[in-house]
Short mmCIF file of C-alpha atoms and ligand atoms in Angstrom, two decimals:
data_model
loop_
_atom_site.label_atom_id
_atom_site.label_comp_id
_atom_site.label_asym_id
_atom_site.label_seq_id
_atom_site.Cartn_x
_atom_site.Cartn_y
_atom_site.Cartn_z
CA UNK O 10 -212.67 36.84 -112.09
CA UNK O 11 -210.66 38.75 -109.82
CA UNK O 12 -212.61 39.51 -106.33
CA UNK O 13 -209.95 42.55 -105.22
CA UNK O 14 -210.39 45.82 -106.60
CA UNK O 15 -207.34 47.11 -109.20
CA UNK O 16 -205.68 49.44 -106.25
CA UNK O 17 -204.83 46.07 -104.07
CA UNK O 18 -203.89 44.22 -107.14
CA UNK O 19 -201.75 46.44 -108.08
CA UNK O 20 -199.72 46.28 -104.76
CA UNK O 21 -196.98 43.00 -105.18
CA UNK O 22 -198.69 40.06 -104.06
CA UNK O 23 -198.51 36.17 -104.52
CA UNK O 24 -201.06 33.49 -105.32
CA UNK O 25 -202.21 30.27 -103.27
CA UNK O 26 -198.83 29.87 -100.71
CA UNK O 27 -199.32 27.07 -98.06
CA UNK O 28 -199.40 28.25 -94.78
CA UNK O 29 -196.72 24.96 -94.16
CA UNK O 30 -194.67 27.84 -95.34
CA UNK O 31 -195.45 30.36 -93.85
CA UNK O 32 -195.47 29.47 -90.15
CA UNK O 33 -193.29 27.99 -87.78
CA UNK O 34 -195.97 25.29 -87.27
CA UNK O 35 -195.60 24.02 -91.11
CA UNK O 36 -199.34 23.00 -90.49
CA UNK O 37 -202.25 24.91 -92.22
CA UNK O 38 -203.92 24.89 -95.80
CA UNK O 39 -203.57 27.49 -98.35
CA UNK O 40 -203.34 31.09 -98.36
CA UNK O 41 -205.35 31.96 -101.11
CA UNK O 42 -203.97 35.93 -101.10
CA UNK O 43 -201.18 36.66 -99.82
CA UNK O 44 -199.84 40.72 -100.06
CA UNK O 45 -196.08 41.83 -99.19
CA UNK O 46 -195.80 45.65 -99.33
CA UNK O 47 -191.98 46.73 -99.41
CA UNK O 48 -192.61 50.23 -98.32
CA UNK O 49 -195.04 51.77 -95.89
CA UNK O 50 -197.14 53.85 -98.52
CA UNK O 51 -197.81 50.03 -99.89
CA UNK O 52 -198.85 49.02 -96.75
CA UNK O 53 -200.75 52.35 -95.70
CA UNK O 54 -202.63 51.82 -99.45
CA UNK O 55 -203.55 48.63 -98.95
CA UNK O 56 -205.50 48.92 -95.89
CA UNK O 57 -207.22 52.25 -97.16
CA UNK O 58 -208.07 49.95 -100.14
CA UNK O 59 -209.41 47.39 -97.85
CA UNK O 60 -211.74 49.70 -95.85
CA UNK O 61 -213.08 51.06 -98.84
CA UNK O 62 -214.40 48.39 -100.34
CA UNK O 63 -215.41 46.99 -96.52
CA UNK O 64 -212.53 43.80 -96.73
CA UNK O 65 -211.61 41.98 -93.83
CA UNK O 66 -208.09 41.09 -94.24
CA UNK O 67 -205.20 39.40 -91.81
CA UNK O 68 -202.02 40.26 -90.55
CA UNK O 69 -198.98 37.58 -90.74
CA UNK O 70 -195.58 38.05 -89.04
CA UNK O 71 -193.25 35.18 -88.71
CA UNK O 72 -196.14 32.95 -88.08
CA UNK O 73 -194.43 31.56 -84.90
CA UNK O 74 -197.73 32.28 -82.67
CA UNK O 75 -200.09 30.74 -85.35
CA UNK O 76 -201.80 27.40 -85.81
CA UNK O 77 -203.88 27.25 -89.08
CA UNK O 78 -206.87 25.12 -89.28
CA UNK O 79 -207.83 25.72 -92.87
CA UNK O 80 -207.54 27.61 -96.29
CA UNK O 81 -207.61 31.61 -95.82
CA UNK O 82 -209.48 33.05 -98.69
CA UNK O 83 -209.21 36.80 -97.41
CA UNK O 84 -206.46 38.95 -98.31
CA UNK O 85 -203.48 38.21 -96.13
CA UNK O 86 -201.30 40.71 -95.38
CA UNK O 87 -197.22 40.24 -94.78
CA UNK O 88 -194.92 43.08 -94.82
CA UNK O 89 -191.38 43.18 -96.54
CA UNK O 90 -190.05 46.40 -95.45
CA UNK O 91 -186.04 47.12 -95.76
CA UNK O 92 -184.37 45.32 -92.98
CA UNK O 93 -182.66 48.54 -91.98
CA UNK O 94 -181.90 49.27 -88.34
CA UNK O 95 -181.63 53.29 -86.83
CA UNK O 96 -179.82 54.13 -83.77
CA UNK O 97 -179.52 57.44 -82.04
CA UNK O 98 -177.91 56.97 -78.60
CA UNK O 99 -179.60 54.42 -76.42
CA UNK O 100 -182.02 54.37 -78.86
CA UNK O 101 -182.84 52.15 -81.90
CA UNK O 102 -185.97 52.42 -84.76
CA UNK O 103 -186.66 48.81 -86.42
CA UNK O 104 -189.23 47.87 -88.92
CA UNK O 105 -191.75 45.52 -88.00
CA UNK O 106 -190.80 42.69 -90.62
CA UNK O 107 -187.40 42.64 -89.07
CA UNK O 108 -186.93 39.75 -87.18
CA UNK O 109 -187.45 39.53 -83.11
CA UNK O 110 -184.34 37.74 -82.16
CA UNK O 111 -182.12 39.23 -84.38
CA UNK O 112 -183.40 42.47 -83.60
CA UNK O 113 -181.99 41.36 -80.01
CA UNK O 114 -179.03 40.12 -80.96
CA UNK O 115 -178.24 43.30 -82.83
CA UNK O 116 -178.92 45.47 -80.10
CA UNK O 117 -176.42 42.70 -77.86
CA UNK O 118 -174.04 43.72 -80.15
CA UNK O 119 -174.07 47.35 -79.84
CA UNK O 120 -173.54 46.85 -76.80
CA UNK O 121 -177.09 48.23 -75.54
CA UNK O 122 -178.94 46.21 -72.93
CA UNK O 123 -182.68 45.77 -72.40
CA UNK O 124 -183.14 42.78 -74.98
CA UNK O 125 -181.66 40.01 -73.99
CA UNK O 126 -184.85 38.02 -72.86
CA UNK O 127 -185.88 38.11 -76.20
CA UNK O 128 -183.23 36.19 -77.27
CA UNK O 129 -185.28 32.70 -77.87
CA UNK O 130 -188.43 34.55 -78.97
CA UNK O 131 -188.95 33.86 -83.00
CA UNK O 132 -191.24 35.80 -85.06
CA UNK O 133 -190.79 39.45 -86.27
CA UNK O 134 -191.38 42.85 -84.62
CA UNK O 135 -194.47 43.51 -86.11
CA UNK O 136 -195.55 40.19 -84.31
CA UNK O 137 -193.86 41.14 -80.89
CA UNK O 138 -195.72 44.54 -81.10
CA UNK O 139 -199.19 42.56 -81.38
CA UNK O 140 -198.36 40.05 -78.26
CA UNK O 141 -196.51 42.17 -75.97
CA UNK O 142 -193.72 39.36 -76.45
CA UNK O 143 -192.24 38.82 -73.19
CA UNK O 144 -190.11 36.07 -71.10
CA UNK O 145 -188.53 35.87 -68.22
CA UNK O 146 -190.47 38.47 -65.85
CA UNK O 147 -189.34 41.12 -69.42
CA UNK O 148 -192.00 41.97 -72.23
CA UNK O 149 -191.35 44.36 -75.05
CA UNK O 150 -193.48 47.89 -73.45
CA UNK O 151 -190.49 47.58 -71.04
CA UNK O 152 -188.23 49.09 -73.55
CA UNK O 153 -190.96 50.23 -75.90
CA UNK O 154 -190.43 54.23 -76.58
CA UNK O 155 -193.01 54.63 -79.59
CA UNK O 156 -194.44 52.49 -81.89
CA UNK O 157 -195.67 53.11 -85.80
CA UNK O 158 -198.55 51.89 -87.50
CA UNK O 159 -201.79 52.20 -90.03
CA UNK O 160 -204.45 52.75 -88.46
CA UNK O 161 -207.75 51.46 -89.54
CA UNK O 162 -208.70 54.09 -91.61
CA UNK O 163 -205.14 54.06 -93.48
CA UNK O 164 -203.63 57.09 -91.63
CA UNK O 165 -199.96 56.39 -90.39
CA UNK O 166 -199.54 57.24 -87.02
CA UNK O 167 -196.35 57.27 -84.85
CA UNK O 168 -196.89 57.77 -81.31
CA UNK O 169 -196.14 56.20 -77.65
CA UNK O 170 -197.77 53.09 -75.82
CA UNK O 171 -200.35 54.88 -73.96
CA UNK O 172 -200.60 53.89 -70.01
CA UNK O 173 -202.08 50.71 -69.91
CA UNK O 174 -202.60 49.89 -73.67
CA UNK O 175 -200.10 47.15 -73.36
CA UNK O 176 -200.27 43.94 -70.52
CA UNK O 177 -199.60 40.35 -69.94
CA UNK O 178 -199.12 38.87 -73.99
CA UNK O 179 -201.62 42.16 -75.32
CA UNK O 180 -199.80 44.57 -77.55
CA UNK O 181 -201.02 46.97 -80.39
CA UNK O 182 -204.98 46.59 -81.22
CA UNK O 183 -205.79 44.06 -83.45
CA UNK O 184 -206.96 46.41 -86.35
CA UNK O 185 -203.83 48.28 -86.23
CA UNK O 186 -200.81 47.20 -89.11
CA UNK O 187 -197.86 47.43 -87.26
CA UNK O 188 -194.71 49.19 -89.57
CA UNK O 189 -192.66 49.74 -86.87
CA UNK O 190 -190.77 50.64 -83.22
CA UNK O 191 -188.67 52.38 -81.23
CA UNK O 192 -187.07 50.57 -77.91
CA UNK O 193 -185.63 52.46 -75.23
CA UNK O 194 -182.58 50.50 -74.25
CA UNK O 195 -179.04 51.26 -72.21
CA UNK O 196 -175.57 51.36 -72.28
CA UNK O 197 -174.18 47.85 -70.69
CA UNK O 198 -171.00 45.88 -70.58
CA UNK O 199 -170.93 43.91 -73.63
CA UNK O 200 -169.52 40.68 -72.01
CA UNK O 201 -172.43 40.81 -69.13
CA UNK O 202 -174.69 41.42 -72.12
CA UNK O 203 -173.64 38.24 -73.88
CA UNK O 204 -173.85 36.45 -70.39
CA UNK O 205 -177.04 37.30 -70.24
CA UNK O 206 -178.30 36.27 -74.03
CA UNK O 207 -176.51 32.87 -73.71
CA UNK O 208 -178.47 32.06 -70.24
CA UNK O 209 -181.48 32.79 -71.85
CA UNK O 210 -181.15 30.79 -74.73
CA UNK O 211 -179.71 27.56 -73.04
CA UNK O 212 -182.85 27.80 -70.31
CA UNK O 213 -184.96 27.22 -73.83
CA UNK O 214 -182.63 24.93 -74.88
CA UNK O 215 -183.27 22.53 -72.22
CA UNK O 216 -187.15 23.40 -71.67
CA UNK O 217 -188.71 23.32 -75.21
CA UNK O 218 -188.34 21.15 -78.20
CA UNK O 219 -186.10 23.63 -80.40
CA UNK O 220 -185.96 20.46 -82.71
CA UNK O 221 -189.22 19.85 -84.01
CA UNK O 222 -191.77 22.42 -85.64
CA UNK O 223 -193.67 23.99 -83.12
CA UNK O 224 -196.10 27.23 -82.46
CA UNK O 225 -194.46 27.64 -79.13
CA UNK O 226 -197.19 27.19 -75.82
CA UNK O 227 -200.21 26.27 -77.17
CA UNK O 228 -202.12 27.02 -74.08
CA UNK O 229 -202.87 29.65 -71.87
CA UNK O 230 -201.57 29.27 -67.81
CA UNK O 231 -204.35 29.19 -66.34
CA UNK O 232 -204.36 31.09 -62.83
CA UNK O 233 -202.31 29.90 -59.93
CA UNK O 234 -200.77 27.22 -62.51
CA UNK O 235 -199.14 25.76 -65.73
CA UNK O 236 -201.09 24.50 -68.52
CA UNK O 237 -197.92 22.59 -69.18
CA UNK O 238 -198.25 20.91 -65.63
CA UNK O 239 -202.17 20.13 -66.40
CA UNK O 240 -201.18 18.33 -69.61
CA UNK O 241 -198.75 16.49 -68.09
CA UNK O 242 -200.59 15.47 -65.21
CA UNK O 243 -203.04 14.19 -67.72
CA UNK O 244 -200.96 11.90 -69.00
CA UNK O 245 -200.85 12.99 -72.29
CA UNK O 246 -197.28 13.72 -72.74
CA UNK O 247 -196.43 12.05 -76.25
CA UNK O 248 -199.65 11.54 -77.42
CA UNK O 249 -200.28 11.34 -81.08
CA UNK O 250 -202.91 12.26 -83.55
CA UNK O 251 -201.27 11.04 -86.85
CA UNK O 252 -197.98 13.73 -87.09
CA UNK O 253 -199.06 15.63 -84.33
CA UNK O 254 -198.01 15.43 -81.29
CA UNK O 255 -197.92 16.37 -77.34
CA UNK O 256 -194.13 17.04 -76.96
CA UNK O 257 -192.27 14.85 -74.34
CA UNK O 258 -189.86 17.46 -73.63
CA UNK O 259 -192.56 20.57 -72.58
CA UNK O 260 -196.56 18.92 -71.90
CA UNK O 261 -197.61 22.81 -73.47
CA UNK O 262 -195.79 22.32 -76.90
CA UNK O 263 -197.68 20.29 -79.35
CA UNK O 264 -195.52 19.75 -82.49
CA UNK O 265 -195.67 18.72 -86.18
CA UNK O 266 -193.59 15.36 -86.48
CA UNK O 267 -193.79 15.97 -90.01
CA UNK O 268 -196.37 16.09 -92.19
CA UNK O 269 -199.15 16.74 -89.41
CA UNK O 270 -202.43 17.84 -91.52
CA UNK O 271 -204.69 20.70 -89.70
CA UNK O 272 -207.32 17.88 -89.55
CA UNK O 273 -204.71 15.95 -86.61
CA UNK O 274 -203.58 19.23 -85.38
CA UNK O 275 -206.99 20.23 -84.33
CA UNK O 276 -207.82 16.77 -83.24
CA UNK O 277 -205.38 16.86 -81.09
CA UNK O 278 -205.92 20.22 -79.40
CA UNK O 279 -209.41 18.92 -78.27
CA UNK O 280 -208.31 16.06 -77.60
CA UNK O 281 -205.82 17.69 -75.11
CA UNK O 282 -208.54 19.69 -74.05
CA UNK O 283 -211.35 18.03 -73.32
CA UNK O 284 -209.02 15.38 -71.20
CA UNK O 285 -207.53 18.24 -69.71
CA UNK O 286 -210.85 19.05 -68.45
CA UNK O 287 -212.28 15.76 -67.06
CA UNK O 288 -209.05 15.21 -64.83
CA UNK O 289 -208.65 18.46 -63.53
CA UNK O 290 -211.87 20.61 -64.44
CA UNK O 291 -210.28 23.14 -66.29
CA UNK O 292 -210.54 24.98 -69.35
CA UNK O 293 -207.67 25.36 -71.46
CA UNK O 294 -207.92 28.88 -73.36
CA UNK O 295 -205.52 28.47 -76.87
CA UNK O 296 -202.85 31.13 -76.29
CA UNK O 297 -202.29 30.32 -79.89
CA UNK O 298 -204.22 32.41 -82.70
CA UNK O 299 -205.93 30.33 -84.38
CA UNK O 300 -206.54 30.56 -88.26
C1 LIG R 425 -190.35 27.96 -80.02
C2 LIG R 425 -191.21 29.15 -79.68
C3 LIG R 425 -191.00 29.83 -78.49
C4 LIG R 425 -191.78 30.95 -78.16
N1 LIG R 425 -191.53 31.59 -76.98
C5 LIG R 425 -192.23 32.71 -76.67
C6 LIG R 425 -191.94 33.44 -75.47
O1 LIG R 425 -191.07 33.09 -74.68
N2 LIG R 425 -192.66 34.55 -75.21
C7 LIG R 425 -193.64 35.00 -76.07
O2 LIG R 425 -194.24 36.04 -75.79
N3 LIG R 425 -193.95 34.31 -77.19
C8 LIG R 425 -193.27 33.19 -77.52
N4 LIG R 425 -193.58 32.50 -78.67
C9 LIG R 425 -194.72 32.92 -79.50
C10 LIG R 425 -194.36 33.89 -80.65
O3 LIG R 425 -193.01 33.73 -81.03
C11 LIG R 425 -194.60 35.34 -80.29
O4 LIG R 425 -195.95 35.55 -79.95
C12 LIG R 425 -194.22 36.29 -81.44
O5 LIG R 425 -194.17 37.61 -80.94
C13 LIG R 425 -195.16 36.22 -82.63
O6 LIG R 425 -194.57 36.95 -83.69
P1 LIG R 425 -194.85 36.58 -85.22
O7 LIG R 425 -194.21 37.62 -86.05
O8 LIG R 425 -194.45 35.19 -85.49
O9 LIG R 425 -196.42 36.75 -85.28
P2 LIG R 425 -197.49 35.81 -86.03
O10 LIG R 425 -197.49 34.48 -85.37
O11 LIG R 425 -197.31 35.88 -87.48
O12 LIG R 425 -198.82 36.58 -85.62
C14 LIG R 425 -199.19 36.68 -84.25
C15 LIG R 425 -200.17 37.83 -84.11
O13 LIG R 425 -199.51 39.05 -84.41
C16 LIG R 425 -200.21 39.72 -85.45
N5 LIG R 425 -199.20 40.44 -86.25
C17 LIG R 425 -198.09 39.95 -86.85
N6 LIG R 425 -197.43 40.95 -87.49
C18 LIG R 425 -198.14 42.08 -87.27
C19 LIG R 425 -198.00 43.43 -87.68
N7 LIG R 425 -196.99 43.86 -88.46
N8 LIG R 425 -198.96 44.32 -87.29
C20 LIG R 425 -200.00 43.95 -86.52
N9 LIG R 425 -200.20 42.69 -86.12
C21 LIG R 425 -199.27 41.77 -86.49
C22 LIG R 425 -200.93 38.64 -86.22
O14 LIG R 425 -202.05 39.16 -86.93
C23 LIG R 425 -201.35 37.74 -85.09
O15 LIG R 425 -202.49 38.28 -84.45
C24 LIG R 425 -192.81 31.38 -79.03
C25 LIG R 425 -193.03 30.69 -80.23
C26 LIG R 425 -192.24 29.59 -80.56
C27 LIG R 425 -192.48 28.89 -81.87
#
């Protein structure tokens, strides 16, 4: 028997999709029930539906800040709105399922600056929203003008960051469904702009493993320092639980060789941990949600 009432069945979803698909990890077990509304009134309906009946549910961008430990047997929820950029002046609307970086390169090519640091950061808008996505001294609430979203009683509401809602890596609430943004951005020289996106994306280029499957820092800095340097100075660089894996190019980056299972994957991220701990007496907080 179905466990969802008919309203959420009704909206399109998909049966039993392994998270290896669904995040940039490529670790995790199944997602039992997953739900991709193509317009907002889909997504709007669906968590209306969800607080009626009292169901917890998640909320999945690109899965690029994910590590999943396990089958999900809640409704998932992963939106598939029009990829259909807006611009009026300086200014330009994007969905949330649109993705971050090209988001950023589109704006580079209008010619409108404020983006570029986001040049390396994967995932989708919806997920950049949620984490305050930042590099580079930059995070998105400096260009955010107004965000849109469900709120947890299914209303829609469109509205601006209130002062202090957003800080270091915290965006939007996590009951709120992101559908949506506005960024604030200005006219620039389109050659400086390009400068700009190409500096940030060979600094990554040379600083993470871009060529392995990864859920980008794993770790939280803790104050004063780098959980990268920590790791390092652990000597755990390279270390390997089955196909996972402390990165040797970036101590913070623990990748999937392959076919890493989330029984290795969270092997290793205690392993890291607890050594972590006895050299250096600190406590490595996942920066990483974890599933
Ligand atoms: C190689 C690599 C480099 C990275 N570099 C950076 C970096 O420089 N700076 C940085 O900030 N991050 C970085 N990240 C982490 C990650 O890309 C960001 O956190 C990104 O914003 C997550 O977006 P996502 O769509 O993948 O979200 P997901 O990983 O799918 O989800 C992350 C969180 O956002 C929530 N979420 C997703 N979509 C929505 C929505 N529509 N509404 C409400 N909540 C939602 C999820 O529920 C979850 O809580 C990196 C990751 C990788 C793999």
């Amino acid at each position: 028997m179905n466990p969802w009432p008919d309203d959420l069945l009704a909206l399109p979803h998909r049966r039993d999709v392994p998270f290896s698909r669904l995040t940039t990890l490529g670790v995790g077990g199944t997602c039992r029930w997953l739900f991709e509304p193509v317009e907002e009134a889909q997504a709007a309906a669906f968590v209306r539906a969800c607080a009626r009946e009292g169901i917890p549910f998640k909320v999945l961008g690109g899965g690029s800040n994910l590590v999943v430990l396990g089958d999900v047997e809640i409704p998932v929820v992963r939106l598939r709105l029009p990829a259909v950029l807006r611009r009026e002046g300086c200014e330009v609307e994007a969905p949330a399922s649109y993705g971050h970086m090209r988001l950023a390169a589109d704006v580079a090519a209008m010619g409108l600056s404020g983006m570029e640091y986001a040049s390396g950061i994967p995932g989708t808008v919806g997920g950049a929203l949620r984490m305050n996505a930042g590099a580079y001294g930059r995070e998105l609430v400096d260009v955010l003008a107004r965000c849109r979203y469900v709120a947890p009683d299914g209303e829609i509401v469109d509205a601006a960051p209130a002062p202090g809602e957003f800080a270091y890596r915290r965006g939007l609430p996590g009951d709120r469904l992101a559908l949506g943004l506005r960024i604030r951005l200005a006219e620039g020289d389109p050659a400086a702009i390009r400068e700009r996106v190409e500096a940030c994306r060979s600094r990554r280029g040379s600083s993470q493993p871009l060529g392995r499957r990864n859920a980008g820092c794993i770790f939280r800095n803790p104050p004063g320092t780098s959980a990268g340097r920590l790791i390092d100075e652990a000597g755990l660089k390279g270390t390997r639980i089955g196909d996972a894996q402390v990165s040797l190019e970036h101590a913070n980056f623990l990748v999937n060789l392959g076919a890493a299972t989330p029984a290795e994957f969270g092997e290793l991220m205690a392993l890291v941990r607890e050594r972590v701990r006895d050299h250096h007496g600190v406590d490595l907080e996942p920066e990483v949600e974890i599933w």
